[in-house]
Amino acid sequence: MSENYTDPSGNTEQFRAFVHAPEGTAPEAAPSRLPLIVGAVVVVLLVAVVAWLALG
């Protein structure tokens, strides 16, 4: 398997380019799952109310 990574300390020019390169953007945080959980609870409650009204 070939390795595509080039060590920036291999020569001075590559090292300087590596040091002065802008840093990559930080990974974004995962979106909150709270709205999904609240929505699921609301759906379950609505189904329970409809079932209670239909059977009651």
Short mmCIF file of C-alpha atoms in Angstrom, two decimals:
data_model
loop_
_atom_site.label_atom_id
_atom_site.label_comp_id
_atom_site.label_asym_id
_atom_site.label_seq_id
_atom_site.Cartn_x
_atom_site.Cartn_y
_atom_site.Cartn_z
CA MET A 1 0.00 0.00 0.00
CA SER A 2 1.52 3.34 -0.97
CA GLU A 3 1.70 6.11 1.56
CA ASN A 4 0.73 9.56 0.26
CA TYR A 5 1.75 11.45 3.39
CA THR A 6 4.85 13.58 2.94
CA ASP A 7 6.71 14.47 6.11
CA PRO A 8 7.01 18.30 6.15
CA SER A 9 10.30 18.07 8.03
CA GLY A 10 11.82 16.33 5.00
CA ASN A 11 13.29 19.59 3.74
CA THR A 12 13.27 23.23 4.77
CA GLU A 13 10.96 24.43 2.00
CA GLN A 14 8.26 21.88 2.81
CA PHE A 15 8.57 22.62 6.51
CA ARG A 16 8.16 26.37 6.00
CA ALA A 17 5.12 25.80 3.78
CA PHE A 18 3.67 23.52 6.45
CA VAL A 19 4.25 26.02 9.26
CA HIS A 20 2.78 28.95 7.34
CA ALA A 21 -0.22 27.02 5.97
CA PRO A 22 -3.56 28.06 7.44
CA GLU A 23 -4.97 25.54 9.87
CA GLY A 24 -7.94 23.47 8.78
CA THR A 25 -11.35 24.35 10.06
CA ALA A 26 -12.47 22.63 13.21
CA PRO A 27 -15.14 19.99 12.73
CA GLU A 28 -18.60 21.28 13.47
CA ALA A 29 -20.40 19.95 16.49
CA ALA A 30 -23.14 17.46 15.81
CA PRO A 31 -26.62 19.02 15.82
CA SER A 32 -28.66 18.64 18.95
CA ARG A 33 -30.92 15.59 19.09
CA LEU A 34 -33.26 17.27 21.56
CA PRO A 35 -35.83 18.41 18.95
CA LEU A 36 -35.98 14.87 17.56
CA ILE A 37 -36.57 13.39 21.01
CA VAL A 38 -39.23 16.00 21.87
CA GLY A 39 -40.96 15.38 18.54
CA ALA A 40 -41.02 11.63 19.16
CA VAL A 41 -42.51 12.13 22.62
CA VAL A 42 -45.20 14.43 21.21
CA VAL A 43 -46.11 11.89 18.52
CA VAL A 44 -46.35 9.09 21.08
CA LEU A 45 -48.57 11.23 23.31
CA LEU A 46 -50.84 12.17 20.39
CA VAL A 47 -51.23 8.53 19.38
CA ALA A 48 -52.03 7.63 23.01
CA VAL A 49 -54.67 10.39 23.24
CA VAL A 50 -56.28 9.39 19.95
CA ALA A 51 -56.34 5.73 21.01
CA TRP A 52 -57.85 6.67 24.42
CA LEU A 53 -60.56 8.77 22.73
CA ALA A 54 -61.33 6.04 20.19
CA LEU A 55 -61.60 3.30 22.78
CA GLY A 56 -63.20 5.37 25.53
#
